[in-house]
């Protein structure tokens, strides 16, 4: 009897945690497991410092180049068109203290929580590309659904021709994912860049997701079977950025009132 | 069953939990072989422990592991099943002359052949259930099968090593 009871509790826990934005208590974002992971990562982080430094250096150099291109020469004038178009997105840094990539539903834990302004549903990227989406938040920690999670869809588009689809992990290889819902008539080349579409304001437009490495006609659908090589190296994630969009609430309520489900 | 034994049992469980979440969580050989060593703890609980305490221990141990793996309920459900099956399976495998009461059913106490025939089915059931639930809703049958087989072998090898290193013959750890 006790077995049946406890097993029922376990199954109900599985079912309740299956939704993408579950309760914050029974997962790695609660204070207990968060602090354990924090302690562990305080010890372990020294081993990855050199590679973290290297990737930060590379990102810095890239940003400097971009900044140089945007800097206006002294004799130019600049007229802002509409202030609503500026600063709709803000980034927050956080440290990854727990990561998994071999299960079929992987999660990460970061050391920022509601005290630092993290909310459920925020997009998470790092300097290489898309990482995932915030699932649940406690005061000091948050759990993130990794892109390597068979339920997470990321709205994405092919950079060269603006055809959009959804990126979804197929659970096989943590370096590859599938681009779904691209119709057969679209010409997709090997090596095409796939980036976020920016349609649902979780991610800003143009964050890298991956590169097309294989295109096959789908077996039983009207869609192409496209395999991506992910830009993000999930085995080496140590710092991430949270995307805070000031328009997300407005967009979400708009979608809700018009009953559009957006992924 | 005196209080020192109870404390030793609980403490061992806690050590297994810590080792699992701090070390073994990051250890996945070839991307398929997981090491859920804490399953061995339930398997090696003393023979005179009744099913109900075993179920309670595995519930909380499973919940603890779930918390850190972000796999809410999956470890718990699988661990409860083998905690439930353990006693019945032990009754099937009674050696001639019966069990000694407070013995641990370990490799050193019961012999290599007996231990394997006792632990392989339980570990296998655990992994089948775990990876089945874990991959529900996807079409990852072959991958799951690979993971199940590789993990069972890995866990058994690790458990033999751990028992040879840390367990003593006859009673206690």
GROMACS .gro file of C-alpha atoms in nm:
model
  436
    1UNK     CA    1   0.000   0.000   0.000
    2UNK     CA    2   0.276   0.238   0.098
    3UNK     CA    3   0.447   0.152  -0.227
    4UNK     CA    4   0.141   0.246  -0.428
    5UNK     CA    5   0.103   0.569  -0.232
    6UNK     CA    6   0.466   0.679  -0.269
    7UNK     CA    7   0.476   0.575  -0.634
    8UNK     CA    8   0.164   0.782  -0.693
    9UNK     CA    9   0.335   1.081  -0.530
   10UNK     CA   10   0.638   1.032  -0.755
   11UNK     CA   11   0.426   1.005  -1.069
   12UNK     CA   12   0.229   1.314  -0.978
   13UNK     CA   13   0.557   1.498  -0.928
   14UNK     CA   14   0.670   1.388  -1.275
   15UNK     CA   15   0.345   1.505  -1.429
   16UNK     CA   16   0.342   1.836  -1.245
   17UNK     CA   17   0.702   1.915  -1.339
   18UNK     CA   18   0.638   1.839  -1.704
   19UNK     CA   19   0.503   2.182  -1.779
   20UNK     CA   20   0.767   2.418  -1.903
   21UNK     CA   21   0.724   2.662  -1.619
   22UNK     CA   22   0.693   2.444  -1.314
   23UNK     CA   23   0.694   2.523  -0.947
   24UNK     CA   24   1.015   2.656  -0.806
   25UNK     CA   25   1.046   2.429  -0.509
   26UNK     CA   26   1.139   2.080  -0.619
   27UNK     CA   27   1.415   2.149  -0.865
   28UNK     CA   28   1.768   2.271  -0.873
   29UNK     CA   29   1.672   2.634  -0.828
   30UNK     CA   30   1.568   2.594  -0.465
   31UNK     CA   31   1.797   2.739  -0.202
   32UNK     CA   32   1.937   2.410  -0.073
   33UNK     CA   33   2.048   2.255  -0.398
   34UNK     CA   34   2.141   2.598  -0.531
   35UNK     CA   35   2.383   2.662  -0.249
   36UNK     CA   36   2.534   2.315  -0.284
   37UNK     CA   37   2.591   2.373  -0.654
   38UNK     CA   38   2.727   2.721  -0.580
   39UNK     CA   39   2.985   2.576  -0.341
   40UNK     CA   40   3.077   2.307  -0.588
   41UNK     CA   41   3.120   2.554  -0.871
   42UNK     CA   42   3.327   2.785  -0.652
   43UNK     CA   43   3.575   2.501  -0.627
   44UNK     CA   44   3.555   2.378  -0.984
   45UNK     CA   45   3.548   2.711  -1.168
   46UNK     CA   46   3.926   2.756  -1.142
   47UNK     CA   47   3.977   2.472  -1.385
   48UNK     CA   48   3.781   2.643  -1.660
   49UNK     CA   49   3.911   2.996  -1.603
   50UNK     CA   50   4.150   2.998  -1.897
   51UNK     CA   51   3.889   2.890  -2.150
   52UNK     CA   52   3.638   3.137  -2.005
   53UNK     CA   53   3.895   3.413  -2.035
   54UNK     CA   54   3.965   3.316  -2.393
   55UNK     CA   55   3.601   3.324  -2.497
   56UNK     CA   56   3.546   3.657  -2.322
   57UNK     CA   57   3.848   3.799  -2.502
   58UNK     CA   58   3.711   3.685  -2.836
   59UNK     CA   59   3.370   3.833  -2.764
   60UNK     CA   60   3.532   4.158  -2.651
   61UNK     CA   61   3.731   4.184  -2.971
   62UNK     CA   62   3.418   4.118  -3.176
   63UNK     CA   63   3.221   4.384  -2.989
   64UNK     CA   64   3.504   4.636  -3.026
   65UNK     CA   65   3.504   4.583  -3.401
   66UNK     CA   66   3.128   4.632  -3.411
   67UNK     CA   67   3.154   4.943  -3.195
   68UNK     CA   68   3.414   5.090  -3.429
   69UNK     CA   69   3.176   5.044  -3.722
   70UNK     CA   70   2.893   5.215  -3.535
   71UNK     CA   71   3.095   5.509  -3.410
   72UNK     CA   72   2.989   5.822  -3.593
   73UNK     CA   73   3.249   6.042  -3.752
   74UNK     CA   74   3.281   6.391  -3.606
   75UNK     CA   75   3.110   6.569  -3.896
   76UNK     CA   76   2.793   6.359  -3.905
   77UNK     CA   77   2.455   6.432  -3.753
   78UNK     CA   78   2.225   6.182  -3.590
   79UNK     CA   79   1.849   6.214  -3.558
   80UNK     CA   80   1.672   5.957  -3.340
   81UNK     CA   81   1.355   5.847  -3.519
   82UNK     CA   82   1.155   5.706  -3.232
   83UNK     CA   83   1.278   5.642  -2.882
   84UNK     CA   84   1.045   5.341  -2.853
   85UNK     CA   85   1.271   5.158  -3.094
   86UNK     CA   86   1.569   5.188  -2.862
   87UNK     CA   87   1.649   4.998  -2.548
   88UNK     CA   88   1.373   4.742  -2.564
   89UNK     CA   89   1.617   4.476  -2.457
   90UNK     CA   90   1.858   4.448  -2.169
   91UNK     CA   91   2.109   4.179  -2.083
   92UNK     CA   92   2.204   4.044  -1.742
   93UNK     CA   93   2.507   3.826  -1.675
   94UNK     CA   94   2.496   3.513  -1.464
   95UNK     CA   95   2.717   3.219  -1.380
   96UNK     CA   96   2.617   2.862  -1.461
   97UNK     CA   97   2.654   2.646  -1.151
   98UNK     CA   98   2.501   2.324  -1.277
   99UNK     CA   99   2.463   2.178  -1.624
  100UNK     CA  100   2.364   1.852  -1.785
  101UNK     CA  101   2.369   1.746  -2.148
  102UNK     CA  102   2.332   1.371  -2.169
  103UNK     CA  103   1.973   1.322  -2.062
  104UNK     CA  104   1.690   1.381  -2.306
  105UNK     CA  105   1.562   1.671  -2.098
  106UNK     CA  106   1.852   1.880  -1.983
  107UNK     CA  107   1.855   2.174  -1.747
  108UNK     CA  108   2.102   2.432  -1.621
  109UNK     CA  109   2.110   2.621  -1.295
  110UNK     CA  110   2.240   2.977  -1.264
  111UNK     CA  111   2.329   3.185  -0.963
  112UNK     CA  112   2.082   3.469  -1.021
  113UNK     CA  113   1.722   3.467  -0.906
  114UNK     CA  114   1.424   3.690  -0.847
  115UNK     CA  115   1.637   3.910  -0.620
  116UNK     CA  116   1.835   4.001  -0.929
  117UNK     CA  117   1.534   4.051  -1.151
  118UNK     CA  118   1.520   3.714  -1.324
  119UNK     CA  119   1.172   3.611  -1.433
  120UNK     CA  120   1.035   3.287  -1.571
  121UNK     CA  121   1.028   3.275  -1.947
  122UNK     CA  122   1.332   3.495  -2.007
  123UNK     CA  123   1.564   3.388  -2.287
  124UNK     CA  124   1.919   3.280  -2.205
  125UNK     CA  125   2.216   3.318  -2.441
  126UNK     CA  126   2.590   3.314  -2.413
  127UNK     CA  127   2.860   3.464  -2.628
  128UNK     CA  128   2.830   3.177  -2.876
  129UNK     CA  129   2.455   3.156  -2.919
  130UNK     CA  130   2.124   3.049  -2.772
  131UNK     CA  131   2.136   2.851  -2.447
  132UNK     CA  132   1.775   2.812  -2.331
  133UNK     CA  133   1.489   2.962  -2.141
  134UNK     CA  134   1.426   3.028  -1.771
  135UNK     CA  135   1.196   2.765  -1.626
  136UNK     CA  136   1.164   2.855  -1.261
  137UNK     CA  137   1.309   3.111  -1.027
  138UNK     CA  138   1.384   3.120  -0.657
  139UNK     CA  139   1.527   3.413  -0.468
  140UNK     CA  140   1.890   3.351  -0.557
  141UNK     CA  141   1.890   3.080  -0.824
  142UNK     CA  142   1.706   2.990  -1.142
  143UNK     CA  143   1.659   2.673  -1.341
  144UNK     CA  144   1.692   2.699  -1.716
  145UNK     CA  145   1.550   2.463  -1.975
  146UNK     CA  146   1.847   2.396  -2.196
  147UNK     CA  147   1.813   2.409  -2.573
  148UNK     CA  148   1.906   2.043  -2.530
  149UNK     CA  149   1.557   1.965  -2.404
  150UNK     CA  150   1.324   1.770  -2.630
  151UNK     CA  151   1.029   1.995  -2.545
  152UNK     CA  152   1.184   2.334  -2.609
  153UNK     CA  153   1.114   2.503  -2.942
  154UNK     CA  154   1.304   2.813  -3.043
  155UNK     CA  155   1.159   3.032  -3.314
  156UNK     CA  156   1.435   3.068  -3.571
  157UNK     CA  157   1.506   3.166  -3.928
  158UNK     CA  158   1.762   3.096  -4.195
  159UNK     CA  159   1.978   3.403  -4.219
  160UNK     CA  160   2.034   3.405  -4.594
  161UNK     CA  161   1.672   3.385  -4.708
  162UNK     CA  162   1.469   3.474  -4.397
  163UNK     CA  163   1.267   3.151  -4.407
  164UNK     CA  164   1.155   3.075  -4.058
  165UNK     CA  165   1.112   2.748  -3.869
  166UNK     CA  166   1.153   2.608  -3.521
  167UNK     CA  167   1.471   2.468  -3.376
  168UNK     CA  168   1.422   2.162  -3.161
  169UNK     CA  169   1.667   1.915  -3.015
  170UNK     CA  170   1.608   1.553  -3.115
  171UNK     CA  171   1.770   1.406  -2.803
  172UNK     CA  172   2.053   1.232  -2.984
  173UNK     CA  173   2.369   1.440  -3.006
  174UNK     CA  174   2.436   1.739  -2.779
  175UNK     CA  175   2.613   1.915  -3.067
  176UNK     CA  176   2.329   1.892  -3.317
  177UNK     CA  177   1.963   1.990  -3.342
  178UNK     CA  178   1.684   1.988  -3.598
  179UNK     CA  179   1.530   2.281  -3.779
  180UNK     CA  180   1.165   2.198  -3.825
  181UNK     CA  181   0.873   2.329  -4.027
  182UNK     CA  182   1.076   2.448  -4.324
  183UNK     CA  183   0.865   2.369  -4.634
  184UNK     CA  184   1.007   2.153  -4.911
  185UNK     CA  185   1.017   2.420  -5.177
  186UNK     CA  186   1.272   2.626  -4.985
  187UNK     CA  187   1.630   2.596  -5.105
  188UNK     CA  188   1.855   2.540  -4.806
  189UNK     CA  189   2.229   2.528  -4.859
  190UNK     CA  190   2.480   2.349  -4.643
  191UNK     CA  191   2.656   2.601  -4.424
  192UNK     CA  192   2.359   2.840  -4.401
  193UNK     CA  193   2.348   3.026  -4.072
  194UNK     CA  194   2.037   2.982  -3.857
  195UNK     CA  195   1.957   3.260  -3.612
  196UNK     CA  196   1.670   3.352  -3.379
  197UNK     CA  197   1.376   3.512  -3.557
  198UNK     CA  198   1.286   3.768  -3.292
  199UNK     CA  199   0.917   3.702  -3.347
  200UNK     CA  200   0.832   3.626  -2.987
  201UNK     CA  201   1.060   3.868  -2.803
  202UNK     CA  202   1.214   3.595  -2.587
  203UNK     CA  203   1.531   3.630  -2.787
  204UNK     CA  204   1.632   3.939  -2.982
  205UNK     CA  205   1.656   3.890  -3.356
  206UNK     CA  206   1.978   3.748  -3.493
  207UNK     CA  207   2.124   3.551  -3.204
  208UNK     CA  208   2.314   3.258  -3.360
  209UNK     CA  209   2.170   2.911  -3.315
  210UNK     CA  210   2.364   2.692  -3.553
  211UNK     CA  211   2.485   2.606  -3.901
  212UNK     CA  212   2.307   2.377  -4.147
  213UNK     CA  213   2.512   2.062  -4.197
  214UNK     CA  214   2.259   1.828  -4.352
  215UNK     CA  215   1.945   1.873  -4.561
  216UNK     CA  216   1.722   1.579  -4.643
  217UNK     CA  217   1.367   1.563  -4.776
  218UNK     CA  218   1.151   1.466  -4.480
  219UNK     CA  219   1.022   1.110  -4.495
  220UNK     CA  220   0.656   1.150  -4.408
  221UNK     CA  221   0.583   1.520  -4.395
  222UNK     CA  222   0.577   1.825  -4.614
  223UNK     CA  223   0.882   1.962  -4.442
  224UNK     CA  224   1.252   1.933  -4.496
  225UNK     CA  225   1.463   1.740  -4.248
  226UNK     CA  226   1.739   1.985  -4.161
  227UNK     CA  227   2.019   1.912  -3.917
  228UNK     CA  228   2.204   2.198  -3.751
  229UNK     CA  229   2.540   2.203  -3.583
  230UNK     CA  230   2.478   2.412  -3.273
  231UNK     CA  231   2.695   2.719  -3.225
  232UNK     CA  232   2.680   2.690  -2.849
  233UNK     CA  233   2.918   2.439  -2.696
  234UNK     CA  234   2.698   2.312  -2.414
  235UNK     CA  235   2.976   2.114  -2.253
  236UNK     CA  236   3.171   2.430  -2.181
  237UNK     CA  237   2.906   2.682  -2.074
  238UNK     CA  238   3.024   2.882  -1.774
  239UNK     CA  239   2.870   3.228  -1.805
  240UNK     CA  240   2.540   3.323  -1.969
  241UNK     CA  241   2.337   3.634  -2.040
  242UNK     CA  242   1.969   3.668  -1.958
  243UNK     CA  243   1.760   3.857  -2.210
  244UNK     CA  244   1.512   4.094  -2.056
  245UNK     CA  245   1.269   4.233  -2.310
  246UNK     CA  246   1.058   4.527  -2.205
  247UNK     CA  247   0.802   4.443  -2.469
  248UNK     CA  248   0.752   4.082  -2.378
  249UNK     CA  249   0.457   4.139  -2.145
  250UNK     CA  250   0.281   4.348  -2.402
  251UNK     CA  251   0.345   4.096  -2.678
  252UNK     CA  252   0.239   3.804  -2.460
  253UNK     CA  253  -0.088   3.966  -2.363
  254UNK     CA  254  -0.150   4.052  -2.726
  255UNK     CA  255  -0.091   3.693  -2.830
  256UNK     CA  256  -0.308   3.571  -2.548
  257UNK     CA  257  -0.597   3.796  -2.635
  258UNK     CA  258  -0.577   3.686  -2.997
  259UNK     CA  259  -0.522   3.323  -2.894
  260UNK     CA  260  -0.200   3.271  -3.083
  261UNK     CA  261   0.033   3.021  -2.923
  262UNK     CA  262   0.383   3.124  -3.000
  263UNK     CA  263   0.696   2.916  -2.981
  264UNK     CA  264   1.821  -0.304   1.527
  265UNK     CA  265   1.986  -0.055   1.759
  266UNK     CA  266   2.019   0.318   1.707
  267UNK     CA  267   2.385   0.306   1.604
  268UNK     CA  268   2.299   0.079   1.314
  269UNK     CA  269   2.014   0.303   1.206
  270UNK     CA  270   2.240   0.608   1.214
  271UNK     CA  271   2.510   0.423   1.020
  272UNK     CA  272   2.256   0.325   0.753
  273UNK     CA  273   2.123   0.679   0.719
  274UNK     CA  274   2.472   0.827   0.715
  275UNK     CA  275   2.580   0.588   0.441
  276UNK     CA  276   2.279   0.694   0.239
  277UNK     CA  277   2.374   1.057   0.284
  278UNK     CA  278   2.730   0.985   0.169
  279UNK     CA  279   2.599   0.806  -0.140
  280UNK     CA  280   2.374   1.106  -0.214
  281UNK     CA  281   2.659   1.355  -0.178
  282UNK     CA  282   2.894   1.147  -0.391
  283UNK     CA  283   2.623   1.106  -0.654
  284UNK     CA  284   2.538   1.474  -0.694
  285UNK     CA  285   2.886   1.620  -0.656
  286UNK     CA  286   3.100   1.374  -0.846
  287UNK     CA  287   2.905   1.115  -1.043
  288UNK     CA  288   2.656   1.366  -1.184
  289UNK     CA  289   2.926   1.496  -1.413
  290UNK     CA  290   3.050   1.154  -1.509
  291UNK     CA  291   2.889   1.015  -1.823
  292UNK     CA  292   3.114   0.777  -2.013
  293UNK     CA  293   3.094   0.800  -2.394
  294UNK     CA  294   2.775   1.000  -2.360
  295UNK     CA  295   2.572   0.691  -2.279
  296UNK     CA  296   2.698   0.530  -1.958
  297UNK     CA  297   2.545   0.706  -1.658
  298UNK     CA  298   2.659   0.612  -1.311
  299UNK     CA  299   2.364   0.595  -1.074
  300UNK     CA  300   2.571   0.435  -0.801
  301UNK     CA  301   2.325   0.523  -0.526
  302UNK     CA  302   2.101   0.242  -0.652
  303UNK     CA  303   2.355   0.002  -0.503
  304UNK     CA  304   2.289   0.156  -0.162
  305UNK     CA  305   1.927   0.041  -0.172
  306UNK     CA  306   2.033  -0.298  -0.302
  307UNK     CA  307   2.289  -0.340  -0.022
  308UNK     CA  308   2.062  -0.243   0.267
  309UNK     CA  309   2.067  -0.512   0.541
  310UNK     CA  310   1.846  -0.813   0.488
  311UNK     CA  311   1.640  -0.770   0.803
  312UNK     CA  312   1.519  -0.426   0.702
  313UNK     CA  313   1.149  -0.452   0.620
  314UNK     CA  314   0.997  -0.325   0.299
  315UNK     CA  315   0.836  -0.017   0.454
  316UNK     CA  316   1.157   0.143   0.589
  317UNK     CA  317   1.329   0.059   0.261
  318UNK     CA  318   1.049   0.231   0.070
  319UNK     CA  319   1.073   0.539   0.290
  320UNK     CA  320   1.451   0.557   0.256
  321UNK     CA  321   1.435   0.521  -0.120
  322UNK     CA  322   1.161   0.782  -0.146
  323UNK     CA  323   1.371   1.046   0.024
  324UNK     CA  324   1.695   0.939  -0.141
  325UNK     CA  325   1.527   0.947  -0.482
  326UNK     CA  326   1.375   1.285  -0.413
  327UNK     CA  327   1.716   1.417  -0.310
  328UNK     CA  328   1.877   1.296  -0.629
  329UNK     CA  329   1.586   1.429  -0.837
  330UNK     CA  330   1.628   1.770  -0.683
  331UNK     CA  331   1.980   1.796  -0.810
  332UNK     CA  332   1.925   1.626  -1.144
  333UNK     CA  333   1.619   1.837  -1.231
  334UNK     CA  334   1.435   1.517  -1.315
  335UNK     CA  335   1.156   1.562  -1.067
  336UNK     CA  336   1.007   1.228  -0.962
  337UNK     CA  337   1.180   1.008  -1.218
  338UNK     CA  338   1.457   0.880  -0.992
  339UNK     CA  339   1.207   0.850  -0.708
  340UNK     CA  340   0.962   0.642  -0.909
  341UNK     CA  341   1.232   0.407  -1.037
  342UNK     CA  342   1.399   0.369  -0.698
  343UNK     CA  343   1.067   0.295  -0.528
  344UNK     CA  344   1.001   0.015  -0.772
  345UNK     CA  345   1.325  -0.167  -0.695
  346UNK     CA  346   1.279  -0.102  -0.321
  347UNK     CA  347   0.943  -0.273  -0.357
  348UNK     CA  348   1.079  -0.563  -0.562
  349UNK     CA  349   1.389  -0.613  -0.347
  350UNK     CA  350   1.230  -0.816  -0.069
  351UNK     CA  351   1.039  -1.042  -0.306
  352UNK     CA  352   1.347  -1.102  -0.515
  353UNK     CA  353   1.547  -1.184  -0.201
  354UNK     CA  354   1.283  -1.441  -0.104
  355UNK     CA  355   1.321  -1.605  -0.444
  356UNK     CA  356   1.696  -1.625  -0.408
  357UNK     CA  357   1.713  -1.777  -0.057
  358UNK     CA  358   2.028  -1.991  -0.038
  359UNK     CA  359   2.013  -2.333   0.130
  360UNK     CA  360   2.005  -2.274   0.504
  361UNK     CA  361   1.839  -1.931   0.471
  362UNK     CA  362   1.978  -1.586   0.537
  363UNK     CA  363   2.158  -1.469   0.844
  364UNK     CA  364   1.946  -1.198   0.994
  365UNK     CA  365   2.142  -0.875   0.989
  366UNK     CA  366   2.364  -0.951   0.692
  367UNK     CA  367   2.421  -0.715   0.402
  368UNK     CA  368   2.354  -0.888   0.070
  369UNK     CA  369   2.692  -0.778  -0.061
  370UNK     CA  370   2.949  -0.932  -0.288
  371UNK     CA  371   3.182  -1.025  -0.002
  372UNK     CA  372   2.915  -1.179   0.216
  373UNK     CA  373   2.721  -1.373  -0.044
  374UNK     CA  374   2.971  -1.454  -0.315
  375UNK     CA  375   3.018  -1.325  -0.665
  376UNK     CA  376   2.764  -1.538  -0.849
  377UNK     CA  377   2.487  -1.483  -0.600
  378UNK     CA  378   2.546  -1.110  -0.589
  379UNK     CA  379   2.532  -1.077  -0.967
  380UNK     CA  380   2.213  -1.280  -0.997
  381UNK     CA  381   2.065  -1.065  -0.720
  382UNK     CA  382   2.170  -0.723  -0.839
  383UNK     CA  383   2.157  -0.743  -1.220
  384UNK     CA  384   1.778  -0.774  -1.248
  385UNK     CA  385   1.717  -0.497  -0.993
  386UNK     CA  386   1.964  -0.258  -1.152
  387UNK     CA  387   1.823  -0.343  -1.494
  388UNK     CA  388   1.464  -0.278  -1.383
  389UNK     CA  389   1.573   0.054  -1.235
  390UNK     CA  390   1.743   0.173  -1.553
  391UNK     CA  391   1.468   0.052  -1.784
  392UNK     CA  392   1.207   0.244  -1.586
  393UNK     CA  393   1.427   0.550  -1.550
  394UNK     CA  394   1.515   0.588  -1.917
  395UNK     CA  395   1.165   0.490  -2.023
  396UNK     CA  396   1.007   0.773  -1.824
  397UNK     CA  397   1.290   1.006  -1.914
  398UNK     CA  398   1.239   0.962  -2.287
  399UNK     CA  399   0.857   0.956  -2.280
  400UNK     CA  400   0.710   1.156  -2.563
  401UNK     CA  401   1.017   1.124  -2.783
  402UNK     CA  402   1.119   0.858  -3.032
  403UNK     CA  403   1.455   0.780  -2.876
  404UNK     CA  404   1.414   0.406  -2.837
  405UNK     CA  405   1.757   0.302  -2.966
  406UNK     CA  406   1.937   0.574  -2.771
  407UNK     CA  407   1.756   0.477  -2.453
  408UNK     CA  408   1.845   0.114  -2.508
  409UNK     CA  409   2.212   0.205  -2.548
  410UNK     CA  410   2.197   0.415  -2.233
  411UNK     CA  411   2.026   0.137  -2.037
  412UNK     CA  412   2.279  -0.131  -2.132
  413UNK     CA  413   2.586   0.089  -2.093
  414UNK     CA  414   2.468   0.230  -1.760
  415UNK     CA  415   2.382  -0.108  -1.612
  416UNK     CA  416   2.728  -0.241  -1.695
  417UNK     CA  417   2.895   0.074  -1.563
  418UNK     CA  418   2.698   0.078  -1.238
  419UNK     CA  419   2.768  -0.292  -1.176
  420UNK     CA  420   3.142  -0.253  -1.235
  421UNK     CA  421   3.151   0.055  -1.011
  422UNK     CA  422   2.952  -0.125  -0.743
  423UNK     CA  423   3.193  -0.417  -0.743
  424UNK     CA  424   3.487  -0.178  -0.710
  425UNK     CA  425   3.318   0.017  -0.430
  426UNK     CA  426   3.233  -0.298  -0.242
  427UNK     CA  427   3.584  -0.436  -0.269
  428UNK     CA  428   3.732  -0.107  -0.150
  429UNK     CA  429   3.494   0.014   0.121
  430UNK     CA  430   3.285  -0.275   0.245
  431UNK     CA  431   3.393  -0.527   0.503
  432UNK     CA  432   3.304  -0.893   0.523
  433UNK     CA  433   3.014  -0.979   0.753
  434UNK     CA  434   2.853  -0.690   0.932
  435UNK     CA  435   2.845  -0.311   0.901
  436UNK     CA  436   3.042  -0.101   0.661
   0.00000   0.00000   0.00000
